[in-house]
PDB file of C-alpha atoms in Angstrom:
ATOM      1  CA  MET A   1     -69.220  94.435 134.367  1.00 44.00           C
ATOM      2  CA  THR A   2     -72.482  93.467 132.709  1.00 45.00           C
ATOM      3  CA  THR A   3     -73.052  93.142 129.023  1.00 44.00           C
ATOM      4  CA  THR A   4     -76.211  94.022 127.224  1.00 44.00           C
ATOM      5  CA  THR A   5     -77.554  92.819 123.926  1.00 44.00           C
ATOM      6  CA  ARG A   6     -78.677  95.371 121.434  1.00 43.00           C
ATOM      7  CA  PRO A   7     -82.283  94.902 120.339  1.00 43.00           C
ATOM      8  CA  ASP A   8     -81.251  94.857 116.705  1.00 45.00           C
ATOM      9  CA  ALA A   9     -78.423  92.384 117.142  1.00 41.00           C
ATOM     10  CA  PRO A  10     -78.838  89.259 114.984  1.00 42.00           C
ATOM     11  CA  VAL A  11     -79.916  86.152 116.838  1.00 42.00           C
ATOM     12  CA  ALA A  12     -78.102  82.939 116.018  1.00 41.00           C
ATOM     13  CA  ALA A  13     -80.331  80.637 114.036  1.00 40.00           C
ATOM     14  CA  PRO A  14     -81.078  77.271 115.657  1.00 43.00           C
ATOM     15  CA  ALA A  15     -79.044  74.376 114.325  1.00 38.00           C
ATOM     16  CA  ALA A  16     -80.723  72.660 111.396  1.00 38.00           C
ATOM     17  CA  ARG A  17     -82.465  69.476 112.426  1.00 56.00           C
ATOM     18  CA  ARG A  18     -80.789  66.456 110.948  1.00 71.00           C
ATOM     19  CA  LEU A  19     -83.097  64.044 109.219  1.00 70.00           C
ATOM     20  CA  GLY A  20     -82.956  60.438 110.342  1.00 78.00           C
ATOM     21  CA  PRO A  21     -82.133  57.561 107.984  1.00 78.00           C
ATOM     22  CA  SER A  22     -85.755  56.406 107.747  1.00 81.00           C
ATOM     23  CA  THR A  23     -86.962  59.910 106.880  1.00 86.00           C
ATOM     24  CA  LEU A  24     -84.339  60.287 104.162  1.00 86.00           C
ATOM     25  CA  ALA A  25     -85.246  56.902 102.688  1.00 87.00           C
ATOM     26  CA  LEU A  26     -88.987  57.624 102.717  1.00 89.00           C
ATOM     27  CA  ARG A  27     -88.530  61.015 101.072  1.00 89.00           C
ATOM     28  CA  GLN A  28     -86.367  59.500  98.359  1.00 88.00           C
ATOM     29  CA  GLY A  29     -88.901  56.705  97.937  1.00 89.00           C
ATOM     30  CA  ARG A  30     -91.756  59.193  97.491  1.00 92.00           C
ATOM     31  CA  MET A  31     -89.738  61.043  94.883  1.00 91.00           C
ATOM     32  CA  GLU A  32     -89.012  57.810  92.994  1.00 89.00           C
ATOM     33  CA  ILE A  33     -92.694  56.857  93.043  1.00 89.00           C
ATOM     34  CA  ARG A  34     -93.726  60.287  91.722  1.00 90.00           C
ATOM     35  CA  GLN A  35     -91.197  60.019  88.913  1.00 86.00           C
ATOM     36  CA  PHE A  36     -92.483  56.556  88.059  1.00 85.00           C
ATOM     37  CA  LEU A  37     -96.097  57.749  87.954  1.00 85.00           C
ATOM     38  CA  ARG A  38     -95.166  60.605  85.606  1.00 85.00           C
ATOM     39  CA  SER A  39     -94.066  58.080  82.994  1.00 80.00           C
ATOM     40  CA  ARG A  40     -97.417  56.813  81.733  1.00 79.00           C
ATOM     41  CA  GLU A  41     -95.837  54.252  79.437  1.00 78.00           C
ATOM     42  CA  SER A  42     -93.952  52.650  82.340  1.00 78.00           C
ATOM     43  CA  VAL A  43     -97.029  52.640  84.546  1.00 83.00           C
ATOM     44  CA  VAL A  44     -99.182  50.999  81.872  1.00 82.00           C
ATOM     45  CA  PHE A  45     -96.553  48.400  80.982  1.00 80.00           C
ATOM     46  CA  THR A  46     -95.537  47.577  84.556  1.00 81.00           C
ATOM     47  CA  LEU A  47     -99.005  47.362  86.065  1.00 83.00           C
ATOM     48  CA  GLY A  48    -100.948  46.374  82.961  1.00 83.00           C
ATOM     49  CA  PHE A  49     -98.709  43.773  81.297  1.00 83.00           C
ATOM     50  CA  PRO A  50     -99.354  40.916  83.780  1.00 85.00           C
ATOM     51  CA  ILE A  51    -103.096  41.619  83.782  1.00 86.00           C
ATOM     52  CA  ILE A  52    -103.283  41.761  79.978  1.00 87.00           C
ATOM     53  CA  MET A  53    -101.360  38.493  79.671  1.00 85.00           C
ATOM     54  CA  VAL A  54    -103.701  36.790  82.149  1.00 85.00           C
ATOM     55  CA  LEU A  55    -106.745  38.021  80.241  1.00 85.00           C
ATOM     56  CA  ILE A  56    -105.336  36.747  76.944  1.00 85.00           C
ATOM     57  CA  PHE A  57    -103.911  33.377  77.990  1.00 81.00           C
ATOM     58  CA  ALA A  58    -106.672  32.488  80.447  1.00 77.00           C
ATOM     59  CA  SER A  59    -109.277  33.224  77.786  1.00 76.00           C
ATOM     60  CA  ILE A  60    -107.509  31.178  75.093  1.00 78.00           C
ATOM     61  CA  PHE A  61    -106.228  28.172  77.017  1.00 75.00           C
ATOM     62  CA  ASP A  62    -108.346  26.031  79.257  1.00 72.00           C
ATOM     63  CA  GLY A  63    -108.210  22.556  80.670  1.00 76.00           C
ATOM     64  CA  ASP A  64    -107.524  20.521  83.775  1.00 80.00           C
ATOM     65  CA  LEU A  65    -103.944  19.733  84.747  1.00 81.00           C
ATOM     66  CA  GLY A  66    -104.967  17.243  87.395  1.00 75.00           C
ATOM     67  CA  GLU A  67    -105.546  17.466  91.148  1.00 74.00           C
ATOM     68  CA  GLY A  68    -108.344  19.922  90.430  1.00 78.00           C
ATOM     69  CA  VAL A  69    -105.933  22.513  89.016  1.00 82.00           C
ATOM     70  CA  SER A  70    -106.869  24.363  85.838  1.00 83.00           C
ATOM     71  CA  TYR A  71    -104.381  25.841  83.409  1.00 84.00           C
ATOM     72  CA  THR A  72    -105.635  29.299  84.376  1.00 84.00           C
ATOM     73  CA  GLN A  73    -104.724  28.769  88.026  1.00 86.00           C
ATOM     74  CA  TYR A  74    -101.288  27.485  87.060  1.00 88.00           C
ATOM     75  CA  PHE A  75    -100.694  30.376  84.680  1.00 88.00           C
ATOM     76  CA  ILE A  76    -101.753  33.061  87.165  1.00 89.00           C
ATOM     77  CA  THR A  77     -99.153  31.954  89.707  1.00 91.00           C
ATOM     78  CA  GLY A  78     -96.455  32.364  87.059  1.00 91.00           C
ATOM     79  CA  MET A  79     -97.742  35.804  86.103  1.00 92.00           C
ATOM     80  CA  ILE A  80     -97.530  36.982  89.714  1.00 92.00           C
ATOM     81  CA  ALA A  81     -93.864  35.982  89.720  1.00 94.00           C
ATOM     82  CA  THR A  82     -93.361  37.629  86.333  1.00 93.00           C
ATOM     83  CA  GLY A  83     -95.001  40.813  87.567  1.00 92.00           C
ATOM     84  CA  LEU A  84     -92.624  40.957  90.525  1.00 94.00           C
ATOM     85  CA  MET A  85     -89.684  40.459  88.185  1.00 94.00           C
ATOM     86  CA  THR A  86     -90.980  43.174  85.849  1.00 91.00           C
ATOM     87  CA  VAL A  87     -91.318  45.863  88.536  1.00 92.00           C
ATOM     88  CA  SER A  88     -87.851  45.095  89.870  1.00 93.00           C
ATOM     89  CA  PHE A  89     -85.372  43.479  87.489  1.00 94.00           C
ATOM     90  CA  GLN A  90     -86.763  44.779  84.208  1.00 92.00           C
ATOM     91  CA  ASN A  91     -87.718  48.293  85.309  1.00 91.00           C
ATOM     92  CA  LEU A  92     -84.464  49.003  87.124  1.00 92.00           C
ATOM     93  CA  GLY A  93     -82.366  47.459  84.383  1.00 92.00           C
ATOM     94  CA  ILE A  94     -83.957  49.824  81.858  1.00 90.00           C
ATOM     95  CA  TRP A  95     -84.357  53.046  83.843  1.00 90.00           C
ATOM     96  CA  ILE A  96     -81.042  53.211  85.685  1.00 91.00           C
ATOM     97  CA  PRO A  97     -79.057  53.445  82.394  1.00 91.00           C
ATOM     98  CA  ILE A  98     -81.362  56.297  81.353  1.00 89.00           C
ATOM     99  CA  GLU A  99     -80.656  58.180  84.586  1.00 88.00           C
ATOM    100  CA  ARG A 100     -76.946  57.446  84.239  1.00 89.00           C
ATOM    101  CA  ASP A 101     -76.877  58.673  80.641  1.00 88.00           C
ATOM    102  CA  ARG A 102     -78.708  61.885  81.546  1.00 87.00           C
ATOM    103  CA  GLY A 103     -76.170  62.629  84.288  1.00 87.00           C
ATOM    104  CA  VAL A 104     -78.675  62.203  87.117  1.00 87.00           C
ATOM    105  CA  LEU A 105     -76.506  59.695  88.974  1.00 87.00           C
ATOM    106  CA  LYS A 106     -73.370  61.780  88.459  1.00 86.00           C
ATOM    107  CA  ARG A 107     -75.053  64.845  89.943  1.00 88.00           C
ATOM    108  CA  TYR A 108     -76.452  62.821  92.818  1.00 84.00           C
ATOM    109  CA  ARG A 109     -73.002  61.478  93.660  1.00 83.00           C
ATOM    110  CA  GLY A 110     -71.781  65.063  93.924  1.00 82.00           C
ATOM    111  CA  THR A 111     -74.321  65.940  96.618  1.00 84.00           C
ATOM    112  CA  PRO A 112     -73.791  65.408 100.372  1.00 83.00           C
ATOM    113  CA  MET A 113     -76.689  62.938 100.414  1.00 83.00           C
ATOM    114  CA  PRO A 114     -75.527  59.446 101.499  1.00 87.00           C
ATOM    115  CA  LYS A 115     -75.334  57.130  98.527  1.00 88.00           C
ATOM    116  CA  TRP A 116     -77.434  54.443 100.194  1.00 90.00           C
ATOM    117  CA  VAL A 117     -80.431  56.796 100.201  1.00 90.00           C
ATOM    118  CA  TRP A 118     -80.654  56.610  96.405  1.00 90.00           C
ATOM    119  CA  PHE A 119     -80.731  52.813  96.524  1.00 91.00           C
ATOM    120  CA  ALA A 120     -83.269  52.879  99.360  1.00 92.00           C
ATOM    121  CA  GLY A 121     -85.546  55.055  97.226  1.00 91.00           C
ATOM    122  CA  LYS A 122     -85.394  52.550  94.383  1.00 92.00           C
ATOM    123  CA  VAL A 123     -86.182  49.689  96.755  1.00 93.00           C
ATOM    124  CA  ILE A 124     -89.195  51.520  98.204  1.00 93.00           C
ATOM    125  CA  MET A 125     -90.483  52.304  94.709  1.00 93.00           C
ATOM    126  CA  VAL A 126     -90.123  48.646  93.704  1.00 94.00           C
ATOM    127  CA  LEU A 127     -91.884  47.384  96.846  1.00 94.00           C
ATOM    128  CA  VAL A 128     -94.818  49.774  96.491  1.00 94.00           C
ATOM    129  CA  THR A 129     -95.190  49.095  92.769  1.00 93.00           C
ATOM    130  CA  GLY A 130     -94.919  45.357  93.321  1.00 93.00           C
ATOM    131  CA  ALA A 131     -97.600  45.425  96.019  1.00 94.00           C
ATOM    132  CA  VAL A 132     -99.995  47.413  93.799  1.00 93.00           C
ATOM    133  CA  MET A 133     -99.372  45.157  90.801  1.00 92.00           C
ATOM    134  CA  THR A 134     -99.933  42.007  92.853  1.00 93.00           C
ATOM    135  CA  ALA A 135    -103.141  43.367  94.395  1.00 93.00           C
ATOM    136  CA  LEU A 136    -104.523  44.291  90.963  1.00 92.00           C
ATOM    137  CA  LEU A 137    -103.587  40.938  89.460  1.00 91.00           C
ATOM    138  CA  LEU A 138    -105.152  38.981  92.326  1.00 92.00           C
ATOM    139  CA  THR A 139    -108.313  41.081  92.156  1.00 92.00           C
ATOM    140  CA  VAL A 140    -108.735  40.462  88.427  1.00 90.00           C
ATOM    141  CA  SER A 141    -107.968  36.758  88.826  1.00 88.00           C
ATOM    142  CA  VAL A 142    -110.471  36.300  91.650  1.00 89.00           C
ATOM    143  CA  LEU A 143    -113.271  38.252  89.950  1.00 89.00           C
ATOM    144  CA  LEU A 144    -112.874  36.916  86.412  1.00 85.00           C
ATOM    145  CA  PHE A 145    -111.222  33.517  86.761  1.00 83.00           C
ATOM    146  CA  ASP A 146    -112.315  32.257  90.186  1.00 81.00           C
ATOM    147  CA  LEU A 147    -108.806  32.085  91.602  1.00 83.00           C
ATOM    148  CA  ASN A 148    -108.893  30.692  95.135  1.00 84.00           C
ATOM    149  CA  LEU A 149    -106.908  32.843  97.550  1.00 89.00           C
ATOM    150  CA  PRO A 150    -104.856  31.138 100.279  1.00 87.00           C
ATOM    151  CA  SER A 151    -107.110  29.971 103.095  1.00 84.00           C
ATOM    152  CA  THR A 152    -104.513  29.506 105.845  1.00 91.00           C
ATOM    153  CA  ALA A 153    -102.086  31.788 107.641  1.00 94.00           C
ATOM    154  CA  THR A 154     -99.230  29.443 106.714  1.00 93.00           C
ATOM    155  CA  ALA A 155     -99.979  29.881 103.009  1.00 93.00           C
ATOM    156  CA  TRP A 156    -100.020  33.681 103.362  1.00 95.00           C
ATOM    157  CA  VAL A 157     -96.701  33.561 105.225  1.00 96.00           C
ATOM    158  CA  THR A 158     -95.254  31.475 102.392  1.00 96.00           C
ATOM    159  CA  PHE A 159     -96.624  33.964  99.899  1.00 96.00           C
ATOM    160  CA  GLY A 160     -94.935  36.755 101.846  1.00 95.00           C
ATOM    161  CA  TRP A 161     -91.458  35.289 102.114  1.00 96.00           C
ATOM    162  CA  VAL A 162     -91.391  33.926  98.553  1.00 96.00           C
ATOM    163  CA  SER A 163     -92.433  37.351  97.219  1.00 95.00           C
ATOM    164  CA  ALA A 164     -89.978  39.180  99.501  1.00 95.00           C
ATOM    165  CA  LEU A 165     -86.989  37.006  98.620  1.00 96.00           C
ATOM    166  CA  GLY A 166     -87.915  36.973  94.939  1.00 95.00           C
ATOM    167  CA  ILE A 167     -88.348  40.717  94.579  1.00 95.00           C
ATOM    168  CA  THR A 168     -85.163  41.336  96.591  1.00 95.00           C
ATOM    169  CA  ALA A 169     -83.126  39.051  94.351  1.00 95.00           C
ATOM    170  CA  CYS A 170     -84.621  40.589  91.195  1.00 95.00           C
ATOM    171  CA  THR A 171     -84.063  44.133  92.463  1.00 95.00           C
ATOM    172  CA  LEU A 172     -80.395  43.512  93.175  1.00 95.00           C
ATOM    173  CA  CYS A 173     -79.921  41.755  89.833  1.00 95.00           C
ATOM    174  CA  GLY A 174     -81.708  44.613  88.058  1.00 94.00           C
ATOM    175  CA  ILE A 175     -79.338  47.156  89.580  1.00 94.00           C
ATOM    176  CA  ALA A 176     -76.375  44.974  88.646  1.00 93.00           C
ATOM    177  CA  ILE A 177     -77.408  44.332  85.033  1.00 93.00           C
ATOM    178  CA  SER A 178     -77.966  48.066  84.499  1.00 91.00           C
ATOM    179  CA  SER A 179     -74.188  48.465  84.288  1.00 89.00           C
ATOM    180  CA  LEU A 180     -74.077  46.392  81.084  1.00 89.00           C
ATOM    181  CA  ALA A 181     -75.959  49.028  79.097  1.00 85.00           C
ATOM    182  CA  ARG A 182     -73.560  51.455  77.422  1.00 83.00           C
ATOM    183  CA  THR A 183     -76.237  54.044  76.655  1.00 82.00           C
ATOM    184  CA  ALA A 184     -79.768  54.892  77.720  1.00 80.00           C
ATOM    185  CA  ARG A 185     -81.200  53.324  74.562  1.00 82.00           C
ATOM    186  CA  SER A 186     -79.417  50.015  75.047  1.00 84.00           C
ATOM    187  CA  GLY A 187     -80.922  49.333  78.460  1.00 84.00           C
ATOM    188  CA  SER A 188     -84.081  47.792  77.037  1.00 87.00           C
ATOM    189  CA  ALA A 189     -82.089  45.789  74.483  1.00 89.00           C
ATOM    190  CA  VAL A 190     -79.977  44.275  77.266  1.00 90.00           C
ATOM    191  CA  VAL A 191     -82.704  43.507  79.795  1.00 92.00           C
ATOM    192  CA  THR A 192     -85.866  42.674  77.826  1.00 91.00           C
ATOM    193  CA  PRO A 193     -84.515  39.579  75.988  1.00 92.00           C
ATOM    194  CA  VAL A 194     -83.215  38.162  79.271  1.00 93.00           C
ATOM    195  CA  ALA A 195     -86.585  38.689  80.951  1.00 93.00           C
ATOM    196  CA  LEU A 196     -88.512  37.122  78.052  1.00 92.00           C
ATOM    197  CA  VAL A 197     -86.278  34.048  77.848  1.00 94.00           C
ATOM    198  CA  LEU A 198     -86.579  33.480  81.587  1.00 94.00           C
ATOM    199  CA  GLN A 199     -90.367  33.683  81.357  1.00 93.00           C
ATOM    200  CA  PHE A 200     -90.541  31.063  78.605  1.00 92.00           C
ATOM    201  CA  ILE A 201     -88.220  28.567  80.317  1.00 94.00           C
ATOM    202  CA  SER A 202     -89.366  29.040  83.928  1.00 93.00           C
ATOM    203  CA  GLY A 203     -92.896  27.691  83.771  1.00 88.00           C
ATOM    204  CA  VAL A 204     -94.760  30.945  83.264  1.00 90.00           C
ATOM    205  CA  PHE A 205     -96.446  30.429  79.892  1.00 87.00           C
ATOM    206  CA  PHE A 206     -96.179  26.631  79.841  1.00 86.00           C
ATOM    207  CA  VAL A 207     -96.351  23.863  82.406  1.00 89.00           C
ATOM    208  CA  PHE A 208     -92.770  23.566  83.630  1.00 92.00           C
ATOM    209  CA  THR A 209     -92.578  19.762  83.486  1.00 91.00           C
ATOM    210  CA  ASN A 210     -93.676  19.816  79.827  1.00 91.00           C
ATOM    211  CA  LEU A 211     -90.512  21.689  78.851  1.00 93.00           C
ATOM    212  CA  PRO A 212     -87.399  19.821  77.633  1.00 94.00           C
ATOM    213  CA  SER A 213     -85.227  18.585  80.495  1.00 93.00           C
ATOM    214  CA  TRP A 214     -82.238  20.707  79.437  1.00 95.00           C
ATOM    215  CA  MET A 215     -84.446  23.785  79.500  1.00 94.00           C
ATOM    216  CA  GLN A 216     -85.645  22.914  83.001  1.00 94.00           C
ATOM    217  CA  GLN A 217     -82.049  22.578  84.159  1.00 95.00           C
ATOM    218  CA  VAL A 218     -81.116  25.969  82.740  1.00 96.00           C
ATOM    219  CA  ALA A 219     -84.170  27.608  84.304  1.00 95.00           C
ATOM    220  CA  ALA A 220     -83.313  26.085  87.699  1.00 95.00           C
ATOM    221  CA  ILE A 221     -80.186  28.244  87.794  1.00 95.00           C
ATOM    222  CA  PHE A 222     -82.182  31.481  87.901  1.00 95.00           C
ATOM    223  CA  PRO A 223     -84.611  32.852  90.494  1.00 95.00           C
ATOM    224  CA  LEU A 224     -87.784  33.154  88.381  1.00 96.00           C
ATOM    225  CA  LYS A 225     -88.293  29.385  88.209  1.00 96.00           C
ATOM    226  CA  TRP A 226     -88.138  29.145  91.994  1.00 96.00           C
ATOM    227  CA  MET A 227     -90.433  32.130  92.455  1.00 96.00           C
ATOM    228  CA  CYS A 228     -93.027  30.399  90.263  1.00 95.00           C
ATOM    229  CA  GLN A 229     -92.615  27.131  92.127  1.00 95.00           C
ATOM    230  CA  GLY A 230     -92.920  28.806  95.525  1.00 95.00           C
ATOM    231  CA  LEU A 231     -96.079  30.632  94.479  1.00 95.00           C
ATOM    232  CA  ARG A 232     -97.585  27.406  93.139  1.00 94.00           C
ATOM    233  CA  ALA A 233     -97.205  26.038  96.662  1.00 93.00           C
ATOM    234  CA  VAL A 234     -99.366  28.937  97.844  1.00 94.00           C
ATOM    235  CA  PHE A 235    -102.192  28.899  95.302  1.00 92.00           C
ATOM    236  CA  LEU A 236    -102.343  25.244  94.210  1.00 90.00           C
ATOM    237  CA  PRO A 237    -103.295  22.184  96.281  1.00 89.00           C
ATOM    238  CA  GLU A 238    -100.495  20.521  98.216  1.00 89.00           C
ATOM    239  CA  SER A 239    -101.146  17.304  96.300  1.00 88.00           C
ATOM    240  CA  PHE A 240    -100.162  19.042  93.049  1.00 88.00           C
ATOM    241  CA  GLY A 241     -96.599  19.207  94.345  1.00 87.00           C
ATOM    242  CA  ALA A 242     -96.171  15.590  93.238  1.00 88.00           C
ATOM    243  CA  ASN A 243     -96.197  16.895  89.649  1.00 87.00           C
ATOM    244  CA  GLU A 244     -93.150  19.108  90.249  1.00 88.00           C
ATOM    245  CA  PRO A 245     -89.739  17.869  89.026  1.00 88.00           C
ATOM    246  CA  GLY A 246     -88.617  17.151  92.589  1.00 88.00           C
ATOM    247  CA  GLY A 247     -91.857  15.409  93.583  1.00 89.00           C
ATOM    248  CA  SER A 248     -92.886  18.283  95.873  1.00 90.00           C
ATOM    249  CA  PHE A 249     -92.881  22.075  95.980  1.00 92.00           C
ATOM    250  CA  GLU A 250     -89.462  21.964  97.742  1.00 93.00           C
ATOM    251  CA  LEU A 251     -90.007  25.172  99.695  1.00 95.00           C
ATOM    252  CA  THR A 252     -86.725  24.749 101.560  1.00 95.00           C
ATOM    253  CA  ARG A 253     -84.830  24.674  98.283  1.00 96.00           C
ATOM    254  CA  VAL A 254     -86.890  27.636  97.029  1.00 96.00           C
ATOM    255  CA  ALA A 255     -85.746  29.655 100.058  1.00 97.00           C
ATOM    256  CA  LEU A 256     -82.111  28.578  99.655  1.00 97.00           C
ATOM    257  CA  VAL A 257     -81.908  29.399  95.938  1.00 97.00           C
ATOM    258  CA  LEU A 258     -83.658  32.766  96.271  1.00 97.00           C
ATOM    259  CA  GLY A 259     -81.512  33.611  99.292  1.00 96.00           C
ATOM    260  CA  ALA A 260     -78.382  32.686  97.344  1.00 97.00           C
ATOM    261  CA  TRP A 261     -79.451  34.983  94.506  1.00 96.00           C
ATOM    262  CA  CYS A 262     -79.922  37.819  96.998  1.00 96.00           C
ATOM    263  CA  VAL A 263     -76.284  37.364  98.023  1.00 96.00           C
ATOM    264  CA  ILE A 264     -75.100  37.018  94.417  1.00 96.00           C
ATOM    265  CA  GLY A 265     -77.061  40.112  93.383  1.00 94.00           C
ATOM    266  CA  LEU A 266     -75.629  42.145  96.263  1.00 94.00           C
ATOM    267  CA  VAL A 267     -72.066  41.131  95.372  1.00 95.00           C
ATOM    268  CA  LEU A 268     -72.652  42.036  91.724  1.00 93.00           C
ATOM    269  CA  CYS A 269     -74.091  45.420  92.717  1.00 92.00           C
ATOM    270  CA  LEU A 270     -71.120  46.223  94.947  1.00 90.00           C
ATOM    271  CA  THR A 271     -68.572  45.210  92.303  1.00 92.00           C
ATOM    272  CA  THR A 272     -70.143  46.439  89.056  1.00 90.00           C
ATOM    273  CA  PHE A 273     -72.413  49.429  89.746  1.00 88.00           C
ATOM    274  CA  ARG A 274     -71.311  52.660  88.049  1.00 87.00           C
ATOM    275  CA  TRP A 275     -72.487  56.202  88.780  1.00 87.00           C
ATOM    276  CA  THR A 276     -71.206  57.556  85.460  1.00 84.00           C
ATOM    277  CA  THR A 277     -71.179  56.408  81.864  1.00 77.00           C
ATOM    278  CA  ARG A 278     -68.103  54.851  80.312  1.00 71.00           C
ATOM    279  CA  ARG A 279     -67.455  57.991  78.278  1.00 68.00           C
ATOM    280  CA  ASP A 280     -67.246  59.990  81.538  1.00 63.00           C
ATOM    281  CA  GLY A 281     -64.442  57.735  82.711  1.00 55.00           C
TER     282      GLY A 281
END
């Protein structure tokens, strides 16, 4: 016996194509970037703050620090590190509590979307923003203050891994510290003072070796000091390393400390991150 199919019989729809992990992450990243660009205040502060600080400090302070290094060159390396910390640690520490308070994270957790996709989107947004900020800062520094870009492949490789480890550590710490804020409004109050203190004690605004020894020891605990030191190895002459506290740029120690903070930040994220506010239970 043969069976026939009626012309008007419904045809089974093809199975929906499952999106791969990379596609999900990229789509979430694009959404995070669009949301970031819609907030003009965040865009201006994140991308403009390092440039404004360079314009102000480099125009006010001048002088030779030795080994052919000017204060402007020294200061710019610190502002690159600060910019990377701003787009990662400071931005995430402020904006995640806002999303949590508005119920965005709670609603996201209730969707079938894998939780890691949300984190991947934040990471992509941070990486893209950090790359744009660094490019703008280097362009301004080269055009207005005669900053010498790295001339060897080794220096560019160092620039890459110091920036990658630094922004990774700051991103993870930014996600972790976001759990300390009880409300959306308290995010800035929790994160901004920490970021400012670290900038003042880590050799961003002042020559690191001119700071009190106890302040240097405190700064050496946190990643920003090592980000600044690693970037000085990229943009300043190798001979200037003799002026560092350890007598050299200590790139091995820079890698170890930043790598350790990546691990510490990941552990803190896994143990402290909350999708809901405390009042939601």
